[in-house]
Coordinates of C-alpha atoms in Angstrom, one line a residue:
Chain A
X9 CA 149.5 106.1 113.3
X10 CA 146.1 107.1 115.1
X11 CA 143.6 104.5 115.2
X12 CA 141.1 104.6 112.4
X13 CA 137.5 105.8 113.3
X14 CA 135.3 102.8 112.9
X15 CA 131.5 102.6 113.0
X16 CA 130.9 100.6 116.0
X17 CA 127.3 101.1 117.0
X18 CA 123.8 101.2 115.2
X19 CA 123.1 104.6 116.6
X20 CA 125.3 107.5 115.4
X21 CA 125.3 111.1 116.6
X22 CA 127.3 113.6 114.5
X23 CA 128.5 116.6 116.4
X24 CA 130.6 119.7 115.3
X25 CA 133.6 119.3 117.5
X26 CA 135.6 117.5 120.0
X27 CA 134.2 119.6 122.9
X28 CA 130.7 118.9 121.9
X29 CA 131.5 115.2 121.7
X30 CA 132.6 115.3 125.3
X31 CA 129.6 117.3 126.4
X32 CA 126.9 115.2 124.6
X33 CA 128.7 112.1 125.7
X34 CA 128.1 113.0 129.2
X35 CA 124.5 114.1 128.7
X36 CA 123.7 110.8 126.9
X37 CA 125.3 108.9 129.6
X38 CA 122.7 110.7 132.1
X39 CA 119.9 109.2 129.9
X40 CA 121.2 105.6 129.5
X41 CA 124.1 103.6 130.8
X42 CA 124.1 101.4 127.7
X43 CA 126.8 103.4 125.9
X44 CA 125.2 102.3 122.6
X45 CA 125.3 105.7 120.9
X46 CA 128.4 106.5 118.9
X47 CA 129.3 110.2 118.9
X48 CA 131.5 111.4 116.0
X49 CA 133.1 114.7 115.7
X50 CA 133.1 116.2 112.2
X51 CA 135.7 118.8 113.4
X52 CA 134.0 121.9 112.0
X53 CA 130.3 122.5 111.0
X54 CA 131.5 123.0 107.3
X55 CA 132.7 119.4 107.4
X56 CA 129.3 117.8 108.1
X57 CA 128.6 117.0 104.4
X58 CA 132.0 115.6 103.5
X59 CA 132.2 113.5 106.7
X60 CA 128.7 112.2 106.1
X61 CA 129.5 111.3 102.7
X62 CA 132.6 109.3 103.9
X63 CA 130.6 107.6 106.6
X64 CA 127.9 106.5 104.1
X65 CA 130.7 104.8 102.3
X66 CA 132.0 103.0 105.3
X67 CA 131.6 99.2 105.0
X68 CA 129.7 99.2 108.3
X69 CA 127.3 102.1 107.6
X70 CA 124.7 99.6 106.3
X71 CA 124.2 98.4 110.0
X72 CA 123.5 102.0 111.1
X73 CA 119.8 102.2 112.1
X74 CA 119.6 105.7 113.5
X75 CA 121.7 108.9 112.8
X76 CA 121.2 112.3 114.2
X77 CA 123.0 115.6 113.4
X78 CA 123.6 118.2 116.1
X79 CA 124.8 121.6 115.3
X80 CA 124.5 125.2 116.5
X81 CA 122.0 127.7 115.1
X82 CA 124.5 130.5 115.0
X83 CA 122.6 133.5 113.4
X84 CA 119.3 131.6 112.6
X85 CA 118.1 128.0 113.5
X86 CA 115.9 128.0 110.3
X87 CA 119.0 128.5 108.0
X88 CA 121.0 125.9 110.0
X89 CA 118.2 123.3 109.7
X90 CA 118.0 124.0 105.9
X91 CA 121.7 123.6 105.5
X92 CA 121.8 120.5 107.4
X93 CA 119.0 118.9 105.5
X94 CA 120.7 119.8 102.2
X95 CA 123.8 118.2 103.4
X96 CA 121.8 115.0 104.2
X97 CA 120.0 114.8 100.9
X98 CA 123.2 115.4 99.1
X99 CA 124.7 112.5 100.9
X100 CA 121.8 110.2 100.4
X101 CA 121.8 111.3 96.7
X102 CA 125.4 110.3 96.2
X103 CA 124.6 106.9 97.5
X104 CA 121.5 106.7 95.1
X105 CA 122.6 107.1 91.5
X106 CA 119.0 107.5 90.3
X107 CA 118.8 110.6 88.2
X108 CA 115.1 110.9 89.1
X109 CA 116.2 111.7 92.7
X110 CA 118.0 114.7 91.5
X111 CA 115.0 115.9 89.9
X112 CA 112.9 115.8 93.0
X113 CA 115.6 117.0 95.3
X114 CA 114.2 120.3 96.4
X115 CA 110.7 118.8 96.9
X116 CA 112.3 116.2 99.0
X117 CA 114.1 118.7 101.2
X118 CA 110.8 120.5 101.7
X119 CA 109.1 117.3 102.6
X120 CA 111.8 116.3 105.1
X121 CA 111.7 119.8 106.6
X122 CA 107.9 119.3 107.3
X123 CA 108.3 115.7 108.4
X124 CA 111.1 116.9 110.9
X125 CA 108.9 119.7 112.2
X126 CA 105.8 117.6 112.6
X127 CA 107.8 114.9 114.4
X128 CA 110.1 116.8 116.7
X129 CA 113.1 116.9 114.1
X130 CA 113.0 113.1 113.7
X131 CA 111.9 111.5 110.5
X132 CA 111.6 108.0 109.2
X133 CA 113.4 108.0 105.8
X134 CA 110.9 105.5 104.2
X135 CA 108.1 107.8 105.2
X136 CA 109.3 110.5 102.9
X137 CA 106.7 110.1 100.1
X138 CA 108.7 111.8 97.4
X139 CA 111.4 109.2 97.4
X140 CA 110.6 106.8 94.6
X141 CA 109.9 103.2 95.3
X142 CA 112.9 101.8 93.6
X143 CA 115.2 103.9 95.6
X144 CA 113.3 103.1 98.8
X145 CA 113.8 99.4 97.9
X146 CA 117.5 100.1 97.4
X147 CA 117.7 101.8 100.9
X148 CA 115.6 98.9 102.3
X149 CA 117.8 96.3 100.7
X150 CA 121.0 97.8 101.4
X151 CA 120.8 99.8 104.6
X152 CA 119.1 99.3 108.0
X153 CA 118.9 103.2 108.4
X154 CA 115.5 104.0 109.6
X155 CA 115.5 107.2 111.3
X156 CA 117.4 110.4 110.9
X157 CA 117.1 113.4 113.3
X158 CA 118.4 116.9 113.4
X159 CA 118.7 119.2 116.4
X160 CA 119.8 122.8 116.2
X161 CA 121.3 124.2 119.4
X162 CA 120.3 125.6 121.7
X163 CA 116.6 124.8 121.3
X164 CA 115.7 124.5 117.7
X165 CA 114.6 128.0 117.2
X166 CA 116.1 131.5 117.1
X167 CA 119.8 131.9 117.2
X168 CA 122.7 130.8 119.5
X169 CA 124.8 127.8 120.3
X170 CA 125.5 125.2 123.0
X171 CA 127.2 128.0 125.0
X172 CA 123.7 129.7 125.3
X173 CA 122.1 126.6 126.8
X174 CA 125.0 126.4 129.4
X175 CA 124.4 130.2 130.1
X176 CA 120.9 129.5 130.6
X177 CA 121.8 126.6 133.1
X178 CA 124.2 128.9 135.1
X179 CA 121.6 131.5 135.4
X180 CA 119.1 129.1 136.7
X181 CA 121.3 127.1 138.9
X182 CA 123.7 129.8 140.2
X183 CA 121.9 133.2 139.9
X184 CA 124.5 135.0 142.0
X185 CA 127.5 133.9 139.9
X186 CA 125.4 134.6 136.7
X187 CA 124.8 138.1 137.9
X188 CA 128.6 138.8 138.6
X189 CA 129.7 137.3 135.4
X190 CA 127.2 139.1 133.4
X191 CA 128.2 142.4 135.1
X192 CA 131.8 141.6 134.4
X193 CA 131.2 141.1 130.6
X194 CA 129.0 144.2 130.6
X195 CA 131.8 146.3 132.2
X196 CA 134.3 145.1 129.7
X197 CA 132.0 145.9 126.9
X198 CA 131.3 149.4 128.1
X199 CA 134.8 150.3 129.3
X200 CA 137.4 148.4 127.2
X201 CA 138.0 148.5 123.4
X202 CA 137.5 144.9 123.0
X203 CA 134.8 143.6 120.6
X204 CA 133.4 140.5 122.1
X205 CA 132.9 138.0 119.3
X206 CA 130.7 135.5 121.2
X207 CA 129.3 136.9 124.3
X208 CA 127.7 133.7 125.5
X209 CA 131.0 131.9 125.0
X210 CA 132.8 134.5 127.1
X211 CA 130.3 134.4 129.8
X212 CA 130.2 130.6 130.2
X213 CA 134.1 130.6 130.1
X214 CA 134.2 133.3 132.8
X215 CA 131.9 131.1 134.9
X216 CA 133.9 127.9 134.3
X217 CA 137.2 129.7 135.2
X218 CA 136.0 130.5 138.7
X219 CA 135.3 126.8 139.5
X220 CA 137.9 125.2 141.7
X221 CA 139.4 122.9 139.1
X222 CA 140.8 124.1 135.9
X223 CA 137.9 123.5 133.3
X224 CA 139.0 125.3 130.1
X225 CA 136.0 124.0 128.1
X226 CA 132.4 123.0 128.3
X227 CA 133.3 119.3 127.2
X228 CA 135.8 118.9 130.0
X229 CA 133.5 120.7 132.5
X230 CA 130.8 118.2 131.6
X231 CA 133.0 115.2 131.9
X232 CA 134.0 116.6 135.4
X233 CA 130.3 116.6 136.4
X234 CA 130.0 120.5 136.6
X235 CA 126.5 120.3 134.8
X236 CA 123.5 118.9 136.6
X237 CA 121.7 117.4 133.6
X238 CA 118.4 117.0 135.6
X239 CA 118.0 120.8 135.4
X240 CA 115.0 121.7 133.3
X241 CA 117.1 123.8 130.8
X242 CA 118.1 120.6 129.3
X243 CA 114.8 119.1 128.8
X244 CA 114.3 119.9 125.1
X245 CA 117.6 118.3 124.0
X246 CA 117.1 115.4 126.4
X247 CA 113.6 114.8 124.9
X248 CA 114.9 114.8 121.5
X249 CA 117.8 112.3 122.3
X250 CA 115.5 110.0 124.3
X251 CA 113.0 110.0 121.3
X252 CA 115.7 109.4 118.9
X253 CA 117.8 106.8 120.5
X254 CA 115.8 105.3 123.4
X255 CA 112.3 105.2 122.0
X256 CA 110.8 107.1 124.9
Chain B
X18 CA 142.3 106.2 75.2
X19 CA 141.0 106.1 78.8
X20 CA 138.0 104.4 80.4
X21 CA 135.2 106.2 82.1
X22 CA 133.1 103.3 83.4
X23 CA 132.9 99.6 83.2
X24 CA 130.2 97.0 83.6
X25 CA 131.2 93.4 84.3
X26 CA 128.8 90.4 84.1
X27 CA 129.5 86.8 85.1
X28 CA 133.2 87.0 85.2
X29 CA 135.2 85.2 87.9
X30 CA 133.5 85.9 91.2
X31 CA 131.5 88.9 89.8
X32 CA 127.8 88.3 89.0
X33 CA 127.5 91.9 88.1
X34 CA 129.8 94.9 88.9
X35 CA 129.3 98.4 87.8
X36 CA 132.0 101.2 88.4
X37 CA 131.4 104.8 87.1
X38 CA 133.6 107.8 87.1
X39 CA 137.1 106.3 86.6
X40 CA 139.9 109.0 87.1
X41 CA 143.5 109.0 85.6
X42 CA 144.8 107.4 88.7
X43 CA 142.5 104.6 90.2
X44 CA 143.7 102.9 93.3
X45 CA 141.7 99.6 94.1
X46 CA 141.3 98.4 97.6
X47 CA 139.2 95.6 99.3
X48 CA 139.4 92.6 101.4
X49 CA 141.1 89.3 100.1
X50 CA 139.0 87.6 97.6
X51 CA 136.7 90.5 96.9
X52 CA 137.9 90.9 93.3
X53 CA 140.7 93.5 93.0
X54 CA 142.8 91.3 90.7
X55 CA 139.6 90.1 88.7
X56 CA 138.8 93.7 88.1
X57 CA 142.2 94.3 86.6
X58 CA 141.9 91.2 84.6
X59 CA 138.4 92.2 83.4
X60 CA 139.8 95.6 82.2
X61 CA 142.9 93.8 80.6
X62 CA 140.6 91.4 78.7
X63 CA 138.3 94.2 77.5
X64 CA 140.9 96.6 76.3
X65 CA 142.7 93.7 74.5
X66 CA 139.2 92.6 73.2
X67 CA 140.5 91.2 69.9
X68 CA 143.2 89.0 71.4
X69 CA 141.6 86.0 73.0
X70 CA 145.1 84.6 74.0
X71 CA 144.9 87.0 76.9
X72 CA 142.6 84.6 78.6
X73 CA 145.5 82.1 78.9
X74 CA 148.0 84.9 79.8
X75 CA 145.9 86.0 82.9
X76 CA 145.7 82.5 84.1
X77 CA 149.5 82.2 83.6
X78 CA 150.0 85.6 85.5
X79 CA 148.2 83.9 88.5
X80 CA 150.5 81.0 88.4
X81 CA 147.8 78.6 86.6
X82 CA 148.2 77.0 83.3
X83 CA 145.6 76.5 80.7
X84 CA 146.3 72.9 79.7
X85 CA 143.0 71.8 78.4
X86 CA 140.0 73.8 77.1
X87 CA 138.3 72.8 80.3
X88 CA 140.6 75.2 82.2
X89 CA 138.8 78.1 80.6
X90 CA 135.9 77.4 83.1
X91 CA 137.8 79.3 85.8
X92 CA 136.9 82.5 83.7
X93 CA 133.1 82.0 84.2
X94 CA 131.1 82.9 87.2
X95 CA 130.9 79.9 89.6
X96 CA 132.8 77.9 86.8
X97 CA 129.3 77.5 85.2
X98 CA 129.4 76.7 81.6
X99 CA 126.3 74.6 81.2
X100 CA 124.0 77.2 79.8
X101 CA 125.7 79.2 76.9
X102 CA 122.7 81.6 76.9
X103 CA 122.9 82.7 80.5
X104 CA 126.6 82.2 81.4
X105 CA 128.3 84.6 79.0
X106 CA 130.9 86.8 80.3
X107 CA 130.0 90.4 79.3
X108 CA 132.3 93.5 79.6
X109 CA 131.1 96.9 78.6
X110 CA 133.0 100.2 78.9
X111 CA 132.6 103.8 78.1
X112 CA 135.7 105.4 76.9
X113 CA 137.0 108.9 77.4
X114 CA 135.5 110.0 73.9
X115 CA 132.1 108.7 75.0
X116 CA 132.2 105.7 72.6
X117 CA 131.3 102.2 74.0
X118 CA 133.4 99.0 73.8
X119 CA 132.0 95.6 74.4
X120 CA 133.5 92.1 74.8
X121 CA 131.3 88.9 75.3
X122 CA 133.0 85.6 76.0
X123 CA 130.8 82.5 75.4
X124 CA 131.7 78.9 76.4
X125 CA 132.0 76.6 73.5
X126 CA 130.6 73.3 74.7
X127 CA 131.9 70.1 73.3
X128 CA 129.5 68.6 70.9
X129 CA 127.2 65.8 72.4
X130 CA 128.1 62.2 71.8
X131 CA 125.7 60.0 69.9
X132 CA 125.5 56.3 70.3
X133 CA 127.2 54.3 67.4
X134 CA 124.2 53.0 65.5
X135 CA 126.4 50.4 63.7
X136 CA 126.3 48.4 66.9
X137 CA 122.7 49.1 67.4
X138 CA 120.3 46.4 68.8
X139 CA 116.6 46.3 68.9
X140 CA 116.7 48.2 72.1
X141 CA 118.1 51.1 70.3
X142 CA 115.0 51.4 68.1
X143 CA 111.6 52.8 69.1
X144 CA 108.4 53.6 67.4
X145 CA 108.3 57.1 66.4
X146 CA 105.2 59.5 66.4
X147 CA 104.2 58.2 63.0
X148 CA 104.3 54.7 64.3
X149 CA 107.5 53.8 62.2
X150 CA 110.3 51.8 63.5
X151 CA 113.2 54.2 63.9
X152 CA 116.6 54.5 65.6
X153 CA 116.4 55.9 69.2
X154 CA 119.1 58.6 69.4
X155 CA 120.8 58.3 72.6
X156 CA 122.6 61.6 73.5
X157 CA 125.3 61.9 76.1
X158 CA 125.3 65.4 77.2
X159 CA 128.7 67.0 77.9
X160 CA 129.9 69.7 80.4
X161 CA 133.3 69.8 78.8
X162 CA 134.5 72.9 77.2
X163 CA 135.8 72.8 73.6
X164 CA 137.1 76.4 73.8
X165 CA 135.7 79.8 74.0
X166 CA 134.1 82.2 71.6
X167 CA 135.0 85.8 71.5
X168 CA 132.8 88.8 70.3
X169 CA 134.2 92.2 70.4
X170 CA 132.4 95.4 69.3
X171 CA 133.7 99.1 69.5
X172 CA 131.2 101.8 68.6
X173 CA 134.0 103.7 66.9
X174 CA 134.2 101.4 63.9
X175 CA 130.9 99.6 63.8
X176 CA 132.7 96.3 62.7
X177 CA 132.2 93.6 65.2
X178 CA 135.0 91.1 65.7
X179 CA 134.5 87.4 66.5
X180 CA 136.6 84.4 66.9
X181 CA 136.7 81.1 68.3
X182 CA 139.7 80.2 70.5
X183 CA 140.8 76.8 71.8
X184 CA 143.7 74.8 73.1
X185 CA 145.9 73.9 71.3
X186 CA 145.6 76.9 69.0
X187 CA 145.8 75.3 65.5
X188 CA 147.0 78.3 63.6
X189 CA 148.4 81.6 64.8
X190 CA 145.6 84.0 65.4
X191 CA 145.6 87.3 63.5
X192 CA 144.3 90.0 65.7
X193 CA 142.6 93.3 64.8
X194 CA 144.3 96.3 66.1
X195 CA 142.2 98.3 68.6
X196 CA 142.0 101.9 69.5
X197 CA 142.5 101.0 73.3
X198 CA 145.6 99.4 74.5
X199 CA 147.1 98.5 77.8
X200 CA 149.7 96.5 79.8
X201 CA 149.4 94.4 82.9
X202 CA 152.1 94.5 85.6
X203 CA 152.5 92.4 88.7
X204 CA 155.3 91.0 90.6
X205 CA 155.8 88.1 88.0
X206 CA 155.8 90.5 85.0
X207 CA 157.7 93.5 86.2
X208 CA 161.2 92.2 85.7
X209 CA 160.4 91.7 81.9
X210 CA 159.1 95.2 81.7
X211 CA 162.7 96.4 82.5
X212 CA 163.4 96.0 78.7
X213 CA 161.7 99.2 78.1
X214 CA 164.3 101.1 80.1
X215 CA 166.2 101.1 76.8
X216 CA 163.7 103.6 75.5
X217 CA 164.8 106.1 78.0
X218 CA 168.5 105.8 77.3
X219 CA 168.0 106.0 73.5
X220 CA 166.1 109.2 73.8
X221 CA 168.7 110.3 76.3
X222 CA 166.1 110.9 79.0
X223 CA 167.4 108.4 81.6
X224 CA 167.8 111.3 84.0
X225 CA 164.0 111.2 84.5
X226 CA 164.5 107.8 85.9
X227 CA 167.6 108.6 87.9
X228 CA 166.1 111.6 89.8
X229 CA 163.2 109.3 91.0
X230 CA 165.6 106.6 92.1
X231 CA 167.6 109.1 94.0
X232 CA 164.6 110.0 96.1
X233 CA 164.6 106.2 97.1
X234 CA 168.3 105.8 97.2
X235 CA 170.5 109.1 97.3
X236 CA 173.5 107.1 96.3
X237 CA 172.2 106.3 92.9
X238 CA 173.9 108.3 90.2
X239 CA 172.9 106.7 86.9
X240 CA 171.3 104.0 84.9
X241 CA 172.3 102.1 81.7
X242 CA 171.7 99.1 79.6
X243 CA 174.3 96.5 79.5
X244 CA 174.9 93.2 77.4
X245 CA 171.8 90.9 77.2
X246 CA 169.5 93.8 77.9
X247 CA 170.4 93.8 81.5
X248 CA 169.8 97.1 83.3
X249 CA 172.8 98.4 85.3
X250 CA 172.9 101.1 88.1
X251 CA 175.6 103.5 88.8
X252 CA 176.3 104.1 92.6
X253 CA 178.2 106.9 94.2
X254 CA 181.6 105.6 95.2
X255 CA 181.6 102.4 93.3
X256 CA 183.9 101.8 90.4
X257 CA 181.5 99.2 88.7
X258 CA 178.1 99.4 87.7
X259 CA 175.7 97.1 89.5
X260 CA 173.1 94.9 87.8
X261 CA 169.7 95.9 88.8
X262 CA 168.7 92.4 89.7
X263 CA 170.7 92.6 93.0
X264 CA 169.2 96.0 93.8
X265 CA 166.1 94.6 95.4
X266 CA 162.5 94.2 94.3
X267 CA 161.5 97.7 95.2
X268 CA 163.9 99.5 92.8
X269 CA 163.1 96.9 90.0
X270 CA 159.4 97.4 90.4
X271 CA 159.6 101.2 90.4
X272 CA 161.6 101.3 87.1
X273 CA 159.4 98.7 85.5
X274 CA 156.3 100.8 86.3
X275 CA 157.9 104.1 85.0
X276 CA 159.3 102.3 82.0
X277 CA 155.9 100.8 81.3
X278 CA 154.1 104.3 81.6
X279 CA 156.4 105.6 79.0
X280 CA 156.0 102.7 76.8
X281 CA 152.3 102.6 77.0
X282 CA 151.9 106.2 76.2
X283 CA 148.3 107.5 75.9
X284 CA 146.7 104.3 77.0
X285 CA 146.1 102.2 80.2
X286 CA 148.4 100.6 82.6
X287 CA 147.1 97.9 85.1
X288 CA 149.3 97.2 88.1
X289 CA 148.6 94.4 90.7
X290 CA 150.1 95.4 94.1
X291 CA 151.8 98.7 93.1
X292 CA 153.6 99.0 96.5
X293 CA 155.2 95.5 96.1
X294 CA 158.7 95.5 97.5
X295 CA 158.9 99.2 98.5
X296 CA 159.5 100.5 101.9
X297 CA 156.6 102.7 103.3
X298 CA 158.8 105.6 103.4
X299 CA 159.4 105.4 99.6
X300 CA 155.6 105.3 98.7
X301 CA 155.3 109.0 98.5
X302 CA 158.3 109.1 96.0
X303 CA 156.6 106.3 94.1
X304 CA 153.3 108.1 93.7
X305 CA 154.9 111.4 92.9
X306 CA 156.9 109.8 90.2
X307 CA 153.9 107.8 88.8
X308 CA 151.7 111.0 88.8
X309 CA 154.2 113.0 87.0
X310 CA 154.8 110.3 84.5
X311 CA 151.2 109.6 83.9
X312 CA 150.7 113.4 83.3
X313 CA 153.6 113.5 81.0
X314 CA 152.7 110.4 78.9
X315 CA 149.0 110.7 79.4
X316 CA 148.5 107.2 80.8
X317 CA 145.4 105.9 82.9
X318 CA 146.5 103.8 85.8
X319 CA 144.4 101.1 87.6
X320 CA 146.5 99.8 90.6
X321 CA 145.7 97.5 93.6
X322 CA 146.9 97.7 97.0
X323 CA 146.5 96.2 100.4
X324 CA 148.8 98.7 102.1
X325 CA 147.3 101.7 104.1
X326 CA 150.5 103.4 103.8
X327 CA 150.3 103.4 100.0
X328 CA 146.7 104.9 100.3
X329 CA 147.9 107.5 102.7
X330 CA 150.9 108.3 100.5
X331 CA 148.6 108.8 97.5
X332 CA 146.4 111.2 99.4
X333 CA 149.5 113.2 100.5
X334 CA 150.8 113.9 97.0
X335 CA 147.6 114.4 95.1
X336 CA 147.2 117.9 93.5
X337 CA 144.0 118.8 95.0
X338 CA 142.2 118.0 91.8
X339 CA 139.2 115.6 92.0
X340 CA 139.6 114.8 88.4
X341 CA 142.9 112.9 88.7
X342 CA 142.7 110.6 91.5
X343 CA 140.1 108.2 93.0
X344 CA 140.1 105.4 95.4
X345 CA 137.7 102.4 94.7
X346 CA 136.9 100.0 97.4
X347 CA 135.4 96.7 96.4
X348 CA 132.8 95.4 98.7
X349 CA 130.8 92.2 98.9
X350 CA 127.4 91.5 100.5
X351 CA 126.4 87.9 100.2
X352 CA 127.5 87.0 96.6
X353 CA 126.9 90.7 95.3
X354 CA 129.9 93.0 94.6
X355 CA 129.7 96.7 94.9
X356 CA 132.2 99.4 94.3
X357 CA 132.4 102.5 96.4
X358 CA 134.4 105.4 95.1
X359 CA 136.0 108.0 97.1
X360 CA 137.0 111.5 95.4
X361 CA 140.4 112.8 96.1
X362 CA 139.0 115.3 98.7
X363 CA 137.0 112.6 100.5
X364 CA 140.2 110.5 100.5
X365 CA 142.3 113.3 102.1
X366 CA 139.5 114.1 104.6
X367 CA 139.2 110.4 105.6
X368 CA 142.9 110.0 105.8
X369 CA 143.3 113.2 107.9
X370 CA 140.7 112.2 110.3
X371 CA 141.6 108.5 110.4
X372 CA 138.1 107.5 109.1
X373 CA 138.0 104.0 107.7
X374 CA 138.1 103.8 104.0
X375 CA 139.5 100.3 103.4

C-alpha cells in the first residue's frame, strides 16, 4: 500500500498534476532552501474542490497557516479564477455549518475576488468583511489558516497554461531554437492533416526533445535544471510565491 | 426507523458532540480513547430510551460490573455527579421521519445525613434569627449515588416516560415499547447472536448465508442448527458437520452480523470493531454482504473500526451513492470532541489518492 499523503507543513501549495508538482517544487527551491512549502497534486483540475474538501477534514489541517491554489487559465484566466474561488468558498462553507454563510456566499465570492485583485491574488481570510463574526471566531478558534492565494498560469490574465510560460522562457533564452521549433510546428500545421490540440505544449515538448538527456516533461526538465529560474519571464509567479510564503 | 443526526451532552468523555447527516452505513473511526465505543453506547441508550437496564448492560459489555449505584458515575462526564442541574446526560436525535427523540439521565444523589438529635448536646443548639434556642441541623453532604433517573421523550407520541433506576432493582421494570429499536454487537455479544441463525433456516433462506460464507471459505456448502442451538457448518469432502465454534472468530462474527441484521429488520444495528477476526482479504466480502443485507432488510448500521483495510474495502464496494455510506472520524482538541464526516465520493477519492482520513 502506498504511503498516505499527510499534511506535513504549515504552508501548502495545491497544483493540478504531478508534473506541476515537480516544476513548482524546483521553482520554490530556487526561492528558499527551507523546503517548508508542501506541494500537493490534485491530479486533475476538476479535482481541486474534492481534494480541498478532503484536506480541510484532515486532522492536521488546523495547523495550516497558508494555502495557495495554482492552475492553468486555459481559455480564460478570469473564468479560471472565478471557478477557483467558488471551489474555495464551497470548501470553507462545508466546514462552517452556519446557514447564514450560504445566504451571503455570492457576495463573499465577489469580495474575495476584489481582495485577491487588490492584493496580488493573496487574501487574508479574516479580512473578508462579509464573513460573519461568529464564523470568523470559529475559524480563528479552530484553524490557524490566515492567508489564501490563487495564481492562474501563465500570468493571471488572458489565456494559456504553464507551457506558455516555458515557451516564453525558451524564446527569451534560446531565440534560435525557438525560431526553429516554431517553424517546425508551423510547417506541420500547414502541410499535414494534424490538428494540434495544444500548440504551446507541442512547441515546448519539441524544444525539450532536442536537449541531450531524455526530458519527456516540463517537471522532469525542471528537476534536471533545464530552466534558469532567474530569467525575467518567471518574475510574476516568483513574486506571488515570495509574497505568499516568504513574506517578501 | 433510522437516525439522521444526534447530539450528545455530558456522557462519558463527551462534553458535547453533534453529528449530522447519518447515512444507512456509518463507519466510525478515530484514535484510541476518542469515543468511538462511547458513541455507539450513546446511540444504544437513546434508541432503548425506556429501558434503563441498558446502562448496566453497556458496562457489562465493556467488562465492567455495576455492583453499587455509585458505579453509575462512570456514565457521567468526568464522573461528575455533584451538581444534578448541570451534570445531566442529554441525548437528542432526529429520526428519518423528522421526529425528535430525547433521553436525559440524571444522577440521583443519596439523601444528606442529619445528626441524630436524640443525642444532641447544648453544642447542637443555636440561637436562630428570632432569638429562639433551636437545634442546629448538621448536614453531612454526600457524593454517593442512589441510582439514576431516566426521562425519555419521543415527539411522535407526546407522552414523556420517566423512571428511577437503582441497584438492586427492587421489582422488575416494565418498559414502554418504542418506535426505534436496535441491537449492540461486539466480540463478547456476537456468539450469542448466532441463535438468530435459526430464523434463516426456518424461512429456508439459509442459502443467503452460505453464499456469503463461500466467499470467505469456498469449501463451505451448508449451514444448519443442531441440538442445544449450536450452529453447524457443512464442509466439502467432510462426512460430519462441524460446530461453528471451531471455525474461527471471523466466520462466527460474520454470521452473527448477518443474522442480527435480519433479526433487527427496519431498525438499527451497532457493531463495535466490525472487522474483528476477519482476514483483510475477506473484508470486501464482509461489506458486500452487509450492504446487501442492510438494503434487503432496511437496517441502519453504525460500526467502528481501527483497520485501514476495512475502510478501504468499504470504499471499494460502495455503490456510488452518497446517500448510503459515510465515514465519520471522531477528533479531539483539548477536551472538545468533534466529528468529521466524509461522503462516499470523498472517501473513494481519499483512498484512491492515499490521502489521510483516519
